[in-house]
Coordinates of N, CA, C and O and ligand atoms in Angstrom, one line a residue:
M209 N 0.8 -1.2 0.0 CA 0.0 0.0 0.0 C 0.9 1.3 0.0 O 0.5 2.2 -0.6
T210 N 1.9 1.2 0.7 CA 2.8 2.5 0.8 C 3.8 2.5 -0.3 O 4.3 3.6 -0.6
Q211 N 4.1 1.4 -0.9 CA 5.1 1.4 -2.0 C 4.6 1.9 -3.3 O 5.3 2.5 -4.1
H212 N 3.3 1.6 -3.6 CA 2.7 2.0 -4.8 C 1.7 3.1 -4.6 O 1.0 3.2 -3.6
N213 N 1.7 4.0 -5.6 CA 0.8 5.2 -5.4 C -0.6 4.8 -5.9 O -1.2 5.4 -6.8
A214 N -1.2 3.8 -5.3 CA -2.5 3.2 -5.8 C -3.7 4.0 -5.4 O -3.7 4.6 -4.3
E215 N -4.6 4.2 -6.3 CA -5.9 4.9 -6.0 C -7.0 3.9 -5.6 O -7.9 4.2 -5.0
L216 N -6.8 2.6 -6.0 CA -7.7 1.6 -5.7 C -7.0 0.3 -5.4 O -6.1 -0.1 -6.1
I217 N -7.3 -0.3 -4.2 CA -6.6 -1.6 -3.9 C -7.7 -2.6 -3.6 O -8.7 -2.3 -2.8
L218 N -7.7 -3.7 -4.3 CA -8.6 -4.8 -4.0 C -7.9 -6.0 -3.4 O -6.9 -6.4 -3.9
L219 N -8.4 -6.4 -2.3 CA -7.7 -7.5 -1.6 C -8.7 -8.6 -1.2 O -9.8 -8.3 -0.7
H220 N -8.4 -9.8 -1.5 CA -9.3 -10.9 -1.3 C -8.7 -11.7 -0.1 O -7.7 -12.4 -0.2
L221 N -9.4 -11.7 1.0 CA -9.0 -12.5 2.2 C -9.8 -13.8 2.1 O -10.9 -13.9 2.5
I222 N -9.1 -14.8 1.7 CA -9.8 -16.0 1.3 C -9.8 -17.1 2.3 O -10.6 -18.1 2.2
T223 N -9.1 -16.9 3.4 CA -9.0 -18.0 4.4 C -10.4 -18.5 5.0 O -10.6 -19.7 5.0
P224 N -11.3 -17.6 5.4 CA -12.6 -18.1 5.9 C -13.3 -19.0 4.9 O -13.9 -20.0 5.3
D225 N -13.3 -18.6 3.6 CA -14.0 -19.4 2.6 C -13.4 -20.8 2.6 O -14.2 -21.8 2.6
G226 N -12.1 -20.9 2.5 CA -11.5 -22.2 2.4 C -11.7 -23.0 3.6 O -12.0 -24.2 3.5
V227 N -11.6 -22.4 4.8 CA -11.8 -23.2 6.0 C -13.2 -23.6 6.2 O -13.5 -24.8 6.6
E228 N -14.2 -22.8 5.8 CA -15.6 -23.2 6.0 C -16.0 -24.2 5.0 O -16.9 -25.1 5.3
H229 N -15.4 -24.2 3.8 CA -15.7 -25.4 2.9 C -15.2 -26.7 3.5 O -15.9 -27.7 3.4
G230 N -14.0 -26.6 4.1 CA -13.4 -27.9 4.6 C -14.0 -28.3 6.0 O -14.0 -29.5 6.2
Y231 N -14.4 -27.4 6.8 CA -14.8 -27.8 8.2 C -16.2 -27.2 8.6 O -16.6 -27.4 9.7
G232 N -16.9 -26.6 7.7 CA -18.2 -26.0 8.0 C -18.1 -24.7 8.8 O -17.0 -24.3 9.2
S233 N -19.2 -24.0 8.9 CA -19.2 -22.7 9.6 C -19.5 -23.0 11.1 O -20.0 -24.0 11.5
D234 N -19.3 -21.9 11.9 CA -19.5 -22.0 13.4 C -18.7 -23.1 14.0 O -19.2 -23.8 14.9
T235 N -17.5 -23.3 13.6 CA -16.6 -24.3 14.2 C -15.4 -23.6 14.7 O -15.1 -22.4 14.3
P236 N -14.6 -24.2 15.7 CA -13.5 -23.5 16.2 C -12.5 -23.0 15.2 O -12.0 -21.8 15.2
V237 N -12.2 -23.8 14.2 CA -11.3 -23.4 13.1 C -11.8 -22.2 12.3 O -11.1 -21.4 11.8
D238 N -13.2 -22.3 12.1 CA -13.8 -21.2 11.4 C -13.6 -19.9 12.1 O -13.2 -18.8 11.5
Y239 N -13.9 -19.9 13.4 CA -13.8 -18.6 14.2 C -12.3 -18.2 14.2 O -12.0 -17.0 14.1
Q240 N -11.4 -19.1 14.2 CA -9.9 -18.7 14.2 C -9.6 -18.0 12.8 O -8.9 -17.0 12.8
A241 N -10.2 -18.6 11.7 CA -10.0 -18.0 10.4 C -10.6 -16.6 10.3 O -10.0 -15.7 9.8
V242 N -11.8 -16.4 10.9 CA -12.4 -15.1 10.9 C -11.6 -14.1 11.8 O -11.4 -12.9 11.3
V243 N -11.1 -14.6 12.9 CA -10.3 -13.7 13.8 C -9.0 -13.2 13.0 O -8.7 -12.1 13.1
E244 N -8.4 -14.2 12.3 CA -7.2 -13.9 11.6 C -7.5 -12.8 10.5 O -6.7 -11.9 10.3
S245 N -8.6 -13.0 9.8 CA -8.9 -12.0 8.7 C -9.3 -10.7 9.3 O -8.9 -9.6 8.8
D246 N -9.9 -10.7 10.5 CA -10.3 -9.5 11.2 C -9.0 -8.7 11.6 O -8.9 -7.5 11.5
Q247 N -7.9 -9.5 12.0 CA -6.7 -8.8 12.3 C -6.0 -8.2 11.1 O -5.5 -7.1 11.1
R248 N -6.1 -8.9 9.9 CA -5.6 -8.3 8.7 C -6.3 -7.0 8.3 O -5.7 -6.0 8.0
L249 N -7.7 -7.0 8.5 CA -8.5 -5.8 8.2 C -8.1 -4.7 9.2 O -8.0 -3.5 8.8
G250 N -7.8 -5.0 10.4 CA -7.3 -4.0 11.4 C -6.0 -3.4 11.0 O -5.8 -2.2 11.1
E251 N -5.1 -4.2 10.4 CA -3.8 -3.7 9.9 C -4.0 -2.7 8.8 O -3.4 -1.7 8.7
I252 N -4.9 -3.1 7.9 CA -5.2 -2.2 6.7 C -5.8 -0.9 7.2 O -5.4 0.2 6.8
R253 N -6.8 -1.0 8.1 CA -7.5 0.2 8.6 C -6.4 1.1 9.3 O -6.4 2.3 9.1
D254 N -5.5 0.5 10.1 CA -4.5 1.3 10.8 C -3.6 2.0 9.7 O -3.3 3.2 9.9
A255 N -3.3 1.3 8.6 CA -2.4 1.9 7.6 C -3.1 3.0 6.9 O -2.5 4.0 6.5
L256 N -4.5 2.9 6.8 CA -5.2 4.0 6.1 C -5.3 5.2 7.0 O -5.7 6.3 6.5
Q257 N -5.0 5.1 8.2 CA -5.1 6.3 9.1 C -3.7 7.0 9.2 O -3.5 8.0 9.8
Q258 N -2.7 6.5 8.4 CA -1.4 7.1 8.3 C -1.3 7.9 7.0 O -2.1 7.6 6.1
S259 N -0.3 8.7 6.9 CA 0.0 9.4 5.7 C 0.5 8.4 4.6 O 1.2 7.4 5.0
P260 N 0.1 8.5 3.4 CA -0.7 9.5 2.7 C -2.2 9.3 2.6 O -2.9 10.0 2.0
F261 N -2.6 8.2 3.3 CA -4.0 7.9 3.2 C -5.0 8.6 4.1 O -6.2 8.8 3.9
A262 N -4.5 9.0 5.3 CA -5.3 9.6 6.3 C -6.2 10.7 5.8 O -5.7 11.6 5.2
G263 N -7.5 10.6 6.0 CA -8.4 11.6 5.6 C -8.8 11.5 4.1 O -9.7 12.2 3.6
N264 N -8.2 10.6 3.4 CA -8.4 10.5 1.9 C -9.0 9.1 1.5 O -9.2 8.9 0.3
A265 N -9.1 8.2 2.4 CA -9.4 6.8 2.0 C -10.7 6.4 2.6 O -11.1 6.8 3.7
I266 N -11.4 5.6 1.9 CA -12.6 4.9 2.3 C -12.3 3.4 2.2 O -11.8 2.9 1.1
M267 N -12.6 2.6 3.2 CA -12.4 1.2 3.1 C -13.8 0.5 3.1 O -14.7 0.8 3.9
F268 N -14.0 -0.4 2.1 CA -15.2 -1.2 2.0 C -14.9 -2.6 2.3 O -13.9 -3.1 1.8
V269 N -15.6 -3.3 3.2 CA -15.5 -4.7 3.4 C -16.7 -5.4 2.9 O -17.8 -5.1 3.4
V270 N -16.6 -6.2 1.8 CA -17.8 -6.8 1.2 C -17.7 -8.3 1.2 O -16.6 -8.8 1.1
F271 N -18.8 -8.9 1.3 CA -18.9 -10.4 1.2 C -19.8 -10.8 0.1 O -20.7 -10.0 -0.2
D272 N -19.6 -11.9 -0.6 CA -20.5 -12.2 -1.7 C -21.5 -13.4 -1.3 O -22.4 -13.7 -2.1
H273 N -21.3 -13.9 -0.1 CA -22.3 -15.0 0.3 C -22.1 -15.4 1.7 O -21.0 -15.1 2.3
G274 N -23.1 -16.1 2.3 CA -22.9 -16.7 3.6 C -22.5 -18.2 3.4 O -22.0 -18.5 2.3
F275 N -22.8 -19.0 4.4 CA -22.4 -20.4 4.3 C -23.4 -21.3 4.9 O -24.1 -20.9 5.9
A276 N -23.6 -22.5 4.3 CA -24.4 -23.5 4.9 C -23.6 -24.7 5.2 O -22.7 -25.1 4.4
T277 N -23.9 -25.4 6.3 CA -23.1 -26.6 6.6 C -23.8 -27.8 5.9 O -25.0 -27.8 5.7
C278 N -23.0 -28.8 5.6 CA -23.6 -29.9 4.9 C -22.8 -31.2 5.2 O -21.6 -31.1 5.6
A279 N -23.5 -32.3 5.2 CA -22.9 -33.6 5.4 C -23.2 -34.6 4.3 O -22.6 -35.6 4.2
K280 N -24.3 -34.3 3.6 CA -24.7 -35.1 2.5 C -24.7 -34.4 1.2 O -25.0 -33.2 1.1
L281 N -24.3 -35.1 0.1 CA -24.2 -34.5 -1.2 C -25.1 -35.2 -2.2 O -24.7 -36.2 -2.8
P282 N -26.3 -34.6 -2.4 CA -27.1 -35.2 -3.5 C -26.4 -35.0 -4.9 O -25.8 -34.0 -5.1
Q283 N -26.5 -36.1 -5.7 CA -25.8 -36.0 -7.0 C -26.9 -36.2 -8.1 O -27.1 -37.3 -8.6
P284 N -27.6 -35.1 -8.4 CA -28.7 -35.3 -9.4 C -28.3 -35.9 -10.7 O -29.1 -36.6 -11.3
N285 N -27.0 -35.7 -11.1 CA -26.6 -36.3 -12.4 C -26.7 -37.8 -12.4 O -26.9 -38.5 -13.4
V286 N -26.4 -38.4 -11.2 CA -26.5 -39.9 -11.1 C -27.9 -40.3 -11.4 O -28.2 -41.3 -12.1
V287 N -28.9 -39.6 -10.8 CA -30.3 -40.0 -11.0 C -30.7 -39.7 -12.5 O -31.4 -40.5 -13.1
L288 N -30.3 -38.6 -13.1 CA -30.6 -38.3 -14.5 C -30.0 -39.4 -15.4 O -30.6 -39.8 -16.4
K289 N -28.8 -39.9 -15.0 CA -28.2 -40.9 -15.9 C -29.0 -42.2 -15.7 O -29.3 -42.9 -16.7
Q290 N -29.4 -42.6 -14.5 CA -30.2 -43.8 -14.2 C -31.5 -43.7 -15.0 O -32.0 -44.8 -15.5
R291 N -32.1 -42.5 -15.2 CA -33.4 -42.4 -15.9 C -33.1 -42.2 -17.4 O -34.1 -42.0 -18.1
G292 N -31.9 -42.3 -17.8 CA -31.6 -42.2 -19.3 C -31.7 -40.8 -19.8 O -31.9 -40.6 -21.0
L293 N -31.7 -39.8 -18.9 CA -31.9 -38.4 -19.4 C -30.6 -37.7 -19.8 O -30.6 -36.7 -20.4
I294 N -29.5 -38.3 -19.3 CA -28.1 -37.9 -19.8 C -27.3 -39.1 -20.1 O -27.6 -40.2 -19.6
K295 N -26.3 -38.9 -21.0 CA -25.4 -40.0 -21.3 C -24.0 -39.5 -21.1 O -23.7 -38.3 -21.2
T296 N -23.1 -40.4 -20.7 CA -21.7 -40.0 -20.4 C -20.8 -40.9 -21.2 O -21.1 -42.0 -21.6
D297 N -19.5 -40.4 -21.4 CA -18.5 -41.2 -22.0 C -17.7 -42.0 -21.0 O -18.0 -41.8 -19.8
E298 N -16.6 -42.6 -21.4 CA -15.9 -43.4 -20.4 C -15.1 -42.6 -19.4 O -14.7 -43.0 -18.4
T299 N -15.0 -41.3 -19.7 CA -14.3 -40.4 -18.8 C -15.3 -39.7 -17.9 O -15.0 -38.7 -17.1
N300 N -16.6 -40.1 -17.9 CA -17.7 -39.5 -17.1 C -18.0 -38.1 -17.5 O -18.5 -37.3 -16.7
K301 N -17.7 -37.7 -18.7 CA -18.1 -36.4 -19.2 C -19.5 -36.6 -19.8 O -19.7 -37.6 -20.5
V302 N -20.3 -35.6 -19.6 CA -21.7 -35.7 -20.1 C -21.6 -35.4 -21.6 O -21.1 -34.4 -22.0
T303 N -22.1 -36.3 -22.4 CA -22.0 -36.2 -23.9 C -23.4 -35.9 -24.5 O -23.5 -35.5 -25.6
E304 N -24.5 -36.2 -23.8 CA -25.8 -36.0 -24.3 C -26.8 -35.6 -23.2 O -26.8 -36.2 -22.2
R305 N -27.7 -34.7 -23.5 CA -28.7 -34.3 -22.6 C -30.1 -34.4 -23.3 O -30.2 -33.7 -24.3
R306 N -31.0 -35.1 -22.7 CA -32.3 -35.2 -23.4 C -33.1 -33.9 -23.1 O -33.0 -33.4 -22.0
T307 N -33.8 -33.4 -24.0 CA -34.6 -32.2 -23.8 C -35.7 -32.3 -22.8 O -36.1 -31.3 -22.2
E308 N -36.1 -33.5 -22.5 CA -37.1 -33.7 -21.4 C -36.6 -33.4 -20.0 O -37.4 -33.3 -19.1
I309 N -35.3 -33.2 -19.8 CA -34.8 -33.0 -18.5 C -35.6 -31.9 -17.8 O -36.0 -32.0 -16.6
T310 N -35.7 -30.7 -18.4 CA -36.4 -29.6 -17.8 C -37.8 -29.9 -17.3 O -38.2 -29.7 -16.2
A311 N -38.6 -30.6 -18.2 CA -39.9 -30.9 -17.9 C -40.0 -32.0 -16.7 O -40.8 -31.9 -15.8
V312 N -39.1 -33.0 -16.8 CA -39.1 -34.0 -15.8 C -38.7 -33.4 -14.4 O -39.4 -33.7 -13.4
L313 N -37.7 -32.6 -14.4 CA -37.3 -32.0 -13.1 C -38.3 -31.0 -12.5 O -38.6 -31.0 -11.3
A314 N -38.9 -30.3 -13.4 CA -40.0 -29.3 -13.0 C -41.2 -30.1 -12.4 O -41.8 -29.6 -11.5
D315 N -41.4 -31.3 -12.9 CA -42.6 -32.0 -12.5 C -42.4 -32.9 -11.3 O -43.2 -33.0 -10.4
K316 N -41.2 -33.6 -11.2 CA -41.0 -34.6 -10.2 C -39.7 -34.4 -9.4 O -38.9 -35.4 -9.4
P317 N -39.5 -33.3 -8.8 CA -38.2 -33.1 -8.0 C -38.3 -34.0 -6.8 O -37.2 -34.4 -6.3
A318 N -39.5 -34.4 -6.3 CA -39.6 -35.1 -5.1 C -38.9 -36.5 -5.2 O -38.5 -37.1 -4.2
G319 N -38.8 -37.0 -6.4 CA -38.2 -38.3 -6.6 C -36.7 -38.2 -6.4 O -36.0 -39.3 -6.4
M320 N -36.1 -37.0 -6.2 CA -34.7 -36.9 -6.1 C -34.4 -36.5 -4.6 O -34.8 -35.4 -4.2
H321 N -33.8 -37.4 -3.9 CA -33.5 -37.2 -2.5 C -32.6 -35.9 -2.3 O -31.6 -35.7 -3.0
G322 N -33.0 -35.1 -1.4 CA -32.2 -33.9 -1.1 C -32.7 -32.7 -1.9 O -32.2 -31.5 -1.7
V323 N -33.5 -32.9 -3.0 CA -34.0 -31.8 -3.8 C -35.3 -31.3 -3.1 O -36.3 -32.0 -3.1
L324 N -35.3 -30.1 -2.6 CA -36.4 -29.5 -1.9 C -37.3 -28.8 -2.9 O -38.5 -28.6 -2.6
G325 N -36.8 -28.3 -4.0 CA -37.6 -27.5 -4.9 C -36.9 -27.2 -6.2 O -35.7 -27.5 -6.3
V326 N -37.6 -26.7 -7.1 CA -37.0 -26.4 -8.4 C -37.5 -25.0 -8.8 O -38.7 -24.7 -8.7
K327 N -36.6 -24.1 -9.1 CA -37.0 -22.7 -9.5 C -36.8 -22.6 -11.0 O -35.8 -23.0 -11.6
S328 N -37.7 -21.9 -11.6 CA -37.6 -21.6 -13.0 C -36.6 -20.4 -13.1 O -36.2 -19.8 -12.1
S329 N -36.1 -20.1 -14.3 CA -35.1 -19.0 -14.4 C -35.7 -17.7 -14.0 O -35.0 -16.9 -13.4
G330 N -37.1 -17.5 -14.2 CA -37.7 -16.3 -13.8 C -37.7 -16.2 -12.3 O -37.5 -15.1 -11.7
E331 N -38.1 -17.3 -11.6 CA -38.1 -17.3 -10.1 C -36.7 -17.0 -9.5 O -36.5 -16.4 -8.5
F332 N -35.7 -17.6 -10.2 CA -34.3 -17.5 -9.8 C -33.9 -16.0 -9.9 O -33.2 -15.5 -9.0
T333 N -34.3 -15.3 -11.0 CA -34.0 -13.9 -11.1 C -34.6 -13.1 -10.0 O -34.0 -12.2 -9.5
Q334 N -35.8 -13.5 -9.5 CA -36.4 -12.7 -8.4 C -35.6 -12.9 -7.1 O -35.7 -12.0 -6.3
L335 N -34.9 -14.0 -7.0 CA -34.1 -14.1 -5.8 C -32.7 -13.4 -5.9 O -31.9 -13.5 -5.0
G336 N -32.5 -12.7 -7.0 CA -31.3 -11.9 -7.1 C -30.3 -12.5 -8.1 O -29.2 -12.0 -8.2
G337 N -30.7 -13.6 -8.7 CA -29.8 -14.3 -9.6 C -29.8 -13.7 -11.0 O -30.1 -14.4 -11.9
H338 N -29.4 -12.5 -11.2 CA -29.4 -11.8 -12.5 C -28.2 -12.3 -13.3 O -27.1 -11.9 -13.1
N339 N -28.5 -13.3 -14.1 CA -27.3 -13.9 -14.9 C -27.8 -14.2 -16.3 O -28.7 -15.1 -16.4
P340 N -27.3 -13.6 -17.3 CA -27.8 -13.9 -18.7 C -27.5 -15.3 -19.1 O -28.1 -15.8 -20.0
E341 N -26.6 -16.0 -18.3 CA -26.3 -17.4 -18.7 C -27.1 -18.3 -17.7 O -26.7 -19.5 -17.5
A342 N -28.1 -17.8 -17.0 CA -28.8 -18.6 -16.0 C -29.4 -19.9 -16.7 O -29.9 -19.8 -17.9
P343 N -29.4 -21.0 -16.1 CA -30.0 -22.2 -16.7 C -31.5 -22.1 -16.7 O -32.1 -21.2 -16.1
H344 N -32.1 -23.1 -17.4 CA -33.6 -23.1 -17.4 C -34.2 -23.4 -16.1 O -35.3 -22.9 -15.8
L345 N -33.6 -24.2 -15.3 CA -34.1 -24.6 -13.9 C -32.9 -24.5 -12.9 O -31.8 -24.8 -13.2
V346 N -33.3 -24.2 -11.7 CA -32.3 -24.2 -10.6 C -32.8 -25.1 -9.5 O -34.0 -25.0 -9.0
L347 N -32.1 -26.2 -9.1 CA -32.5 -27.1 -8.0 C -32.1 -26.4 -6.7 O -31.1 -25.8 -6.5
I348 N -33.0 -26.6 -5.7 CA -32.8 -26.0 -4.4 C -32.7 -27.2 -3.4 O -33.5 -28.1 -3.4
T349 N -31.7 -27.2 -2.6 CA -31.6 -28.2 -1.5 C -31.7 -27.5 -0.2 O -31.8 -26.3 -0.1
G350 N -31.7 -28.2 0.9 CA -31.9 -27.7 2.2 C -30.8 -27.9 3.2 O -29.7 -28.3 2.8
P351 N -31.1 -27.6 4.5 CA -30.0 -27.7 5.5 C -29.4 -29.1 5.6 O -30.1 -30.1 5.5
G352 N -28.1 -29.1 5.6 CA -27.4 -30.4 5.7 C -27.0 -31.0 4.4 O -26.3 -32.0 4.3
Y353 N -27.4 -30.4 3.3 CA -27.2 -30.9 1.9 C -26.5 -29.9 1.1 O -26.7 -28.7 1.2
S354 N -25.7 -30.4 0.1 CA -25.1 -29.5 -0.9 C -24.9 -30.4 -2.2 O -24.4 -31.5 -2.1
F355 N -25.2 -29.8 -3.3 CA -25.2 -30.6 -4.5 C -23.7 -30.9 -5.0 O -22.8 -30.1 -4.8
D356 N -23.6 -32.1 -5.6 CA -22.3 -32.5 -6.2 C -22.6 -32.8 -7.6 O -23.7 -33.3 -7.9
N357 N -21.7 -32.6 -8.5 CA -22.0 -32.8 -10.0 C -21.5 -34.1 -10.5 O -21.4 -34.3 -11.7
C358 N -21.1 -35.1 -9.6 CA -20.7 -36.4 -10.0 C -21.8 -37.1 -10.9 O -22.9 -36.9 -10.6
V359 N -21.3 -38.0 -11.8 CA -22.3 -38.7 -12.6 C -22.3 -40.2 -12.2 O -23.1 -40.9 -12.8
K360 N -21.5 -40.6 -11.3 CA -21.5 -42.0 -10.9 C -21.4 -42.1 -9.4 O -21.0 -41.1 -8.7
G361 N -21.8 -43.2 -8.8 CA -21.9 -43.4 -7.4 C -23.3 -43.4 -6.9 O -24.2 -43.7 -7.7
K362 N -23.5 -43.0 -5.7 CA -24.8 -43.0 -5.1 C -25.6 -41.7 -5.4 O -25.0 -40.7 -5.8
A363 N -26.9 -41.8 -5.3 CA -27.7 -40.7 -5.6 C -27.5 -39.6 -4.6 O -27.6 -38.4 -4.8
V364 N -27.1 -40.0 -3.3 CA -26.7 -39.1 -2.3 C -25.4 -39.6 -1.7 O -25.4 -40.7 -1.1
A365 N -24.3 -38.9 -1.8 CA -23.0 -39.3 -1.3 C -22.8 -38.7 0.1 O -23.5 -37.7 0.4
D366 N -21.9 -39.3 0.8 CA -21.5 -38.7 2.1 C -20.4 -37.7 1.9 O -19.4 -37.9 1.1
A367 N -20.5 -36.5 2.5 CA -19.5 -35.5 2.3 C -18.2 -35.8 3.0 O -17.2 -35.1 2.8
G368 N -18.2 -36.8 3.9 CA -17.0 -37.1 4.6 C -16.8 -36.3 5.8 O -15.6 -36.0 6.2
G369 N -17.8 -35.9 6.5 CA -17.7 -35.1 7.7 C -18.5 -33.8 7.6 O -19.3 -33.6 6.7
H370 N -18.2 -32.9 8.5 CA -18.9 -31.6 8.6 C -18.2 -30.6 7.6 O -17.1 -30.2 7.8
K371 N -18.9 -30.3 6.5 CA -18.4 -29.4 5.5 C -19.3 -28.2 5.3 O -20.3 -28.1 6.0
G372 N -18.9 -27.2 4.5 CA -19.7 -26.1 4.2 C -19.8 -25.8 2.7 O -18.9 -26.2 1.9
S373 N -20.8 -25.1 2.3 CA -21.0 -24.7 0.9 C -21.8 -23.5 0.8 O -22.5 -23.1 1.7
H374 N -21.7 -22.8 -0.4 CA -22.5 -21.7 -0.7 C -23.2 -22.1 -2.0 O -23.2 -23.2 -2.4
G375 N -23.9 -21.1 -2.7 CA -24.6 -21.4 -3.9 C -26.0 -21.9 -3.5 O -26.6 -22.7 -4.3
H376 N -26.5 -21.5 -2.4 CA -27.9 -22.0 -2.0 C -28.9 -20.9 -2.2 O -28.6 -19.7 -2.5
D377 N -30.1 -21.2 -1.9 CA -31.2 -20.2 -1.8 C -30.7 -19.1 -0.8 O -30.3 -19.4 0.3
P378 N -30.7 -17.9 -1.3 CA -30.1 -16.8 -0.4 C -30.9 -16.3 0.8 O -30.4 -15.5 1.5
R379 N -32.1 -16.9 0.9 CA -33.0 -16.3 1.9 C -32.7 -16.6 3.4 O -33.0 -15.8 4.3
P380 N -32.3 -17.9 3.7 CA -32.0 -18.1 5.1 C -30.9 -17.2 5.7 O -30.0 -16.8 5.0
D381 N -31.0 -16.9 7.0 CA -30.1 -16.0 7.6 C -28.6 -16.4 7.4 O -27.7 -15.5 7.2
S382 N -28.3 -17.7 7.4 CA -27.0 -18.2 7.3 C -26.3 -17.8 6.0 O -25.1 -17.8 5.8
M383 N -27.2 -17.5 5.0 CA -26.6 -17.1 3.7 C -26.5 -15.6 3.5 O -26.0 -15.2 2.4
Y384 N -26.8 -14.8 4.5 CA -26.7 -13.4 4.3 C -25.2 -13.0 4.2 O -24.4 -13.7 4.8
A385 N -24.9 -12.0 3.5 CA -23.6 -11.4 3.4 C -23.6 -10.1 4.2 O -24.6 -9.6 4.6
T386 N -22.4 -9.6 4.4 CA -22.2 -8.4 5.2 C -21.5 -7.3 4.4 O -20.7 -7.6 3.5
F387 N -21.9 -6.1 4.7 CA -21.3 -4.9 4.0 C -20.9 -3.9 5.1 O -21.7 -3.6 6.0
V388 N -19.6 -3.5 5.1 CA -19.1 -2.5 6.0 C -18.4 -1.5 5.3 O -17.6 -1.8 4.4
A389 N -18.6 -0.2 5.6 CA -17.9 0.9 5.0 C -17.3 1.8 6.1 O -18.0 2.1 7.0
V390 N -16.0 2.0 6.0 CA -15.3 2.9 7.0 C -14.9 4.1 6.2 O -14.1 4.0 5.2
E391 N -15.4 5.3 6.5 CA -15.1 6.5 5.7 C -14.3 7.5 6.5 O -13.8 7.2 7.6
K392 N -14.1 8.7 5.9 CA -13.3 9.7 6.6 C -13.9 10.0 8.0 O -15.1 10.0 8.2
G393 N -13.0 10.2 8.9 CA -13.4 10.4 10.3 C -13.6 9.1 11.0 O -14.0 9.1 12.2
N394 N -13.4 8.0 10.3 CA -13.5 6.7 10.9 C -14.9 6.3 11.3 O -15.1 5.4 12.1
Q395 N -15.9 6.9 10.7 CA -17.3 6.5 10.9 C -17.6 5.2 10.2 O -17.1 5.0 9.0
T396 N -18.3 4.3 10.8 CA -18.5 3.0 10.2 C -20.0 2.8 9.9 O -20.9 3.1 10.7
R397 N -20.3 2.4 8.6 CA -21.6 2.0 8.2 C -21.6 0.5 8.1 O -20.7 -0.1 7.5
H398 N -22.7 -0.1 8.5 CA -22.7 -1.6 8.5 C -24.1 -2.1 8.1 O -25.1 -1.6 8.5
K399 N -24.1 -3.1 7.2 CA -25.4 -3.7 6.8 C -25.2 -5.2 6.6 O -24.2 -5.7 6.1
T400 N -26.2 -6.0 7.1 CA -26.1 -7.5 6.9 C -27.3 -7.9 6.1 O -28.4 -7.5 6.4
Ligands
ZN79 ZN1 -16.2 -20.9 -1.7

């Protein structure tokens, strides 16, 4: 920060994301990762109060998602393959998708363990998923589950312990992200 005359600095503190994927959220190692990142933010804030930044800098702390814990991994592709709706080659790459997939999933998600619901691309957009490349359907899973894209094995695999994932329905509290802005005079604005 002090060596370069930068007007904008973007810094990705990635440790909490990696730790929560591996060990889930609200665990001792997760809190340790968050404390460590908080210390790094403290160092940056302290540096911004020194010359040449003092009085000229605004710090934003932004998150792009919360986290859900999971122990089971529904593998919808396994079920789709069993039903003949997709085909794969010897390397397990999907080589063919039947056009009925959308209609079958929209109609009978209950047949797939761990699938709590199916959103159309319009419903997905209403949840904030503005993406021109959005799929025709989005599968929704619930607490304790996270989708895996494997095409072979069980319809629901074991995650191998307490893990974490994002990419879920954004409405539960655990999926909220946080926004913090620290501006001139060290006033802090905060929103979760
Ligand atoms: Zn992640």
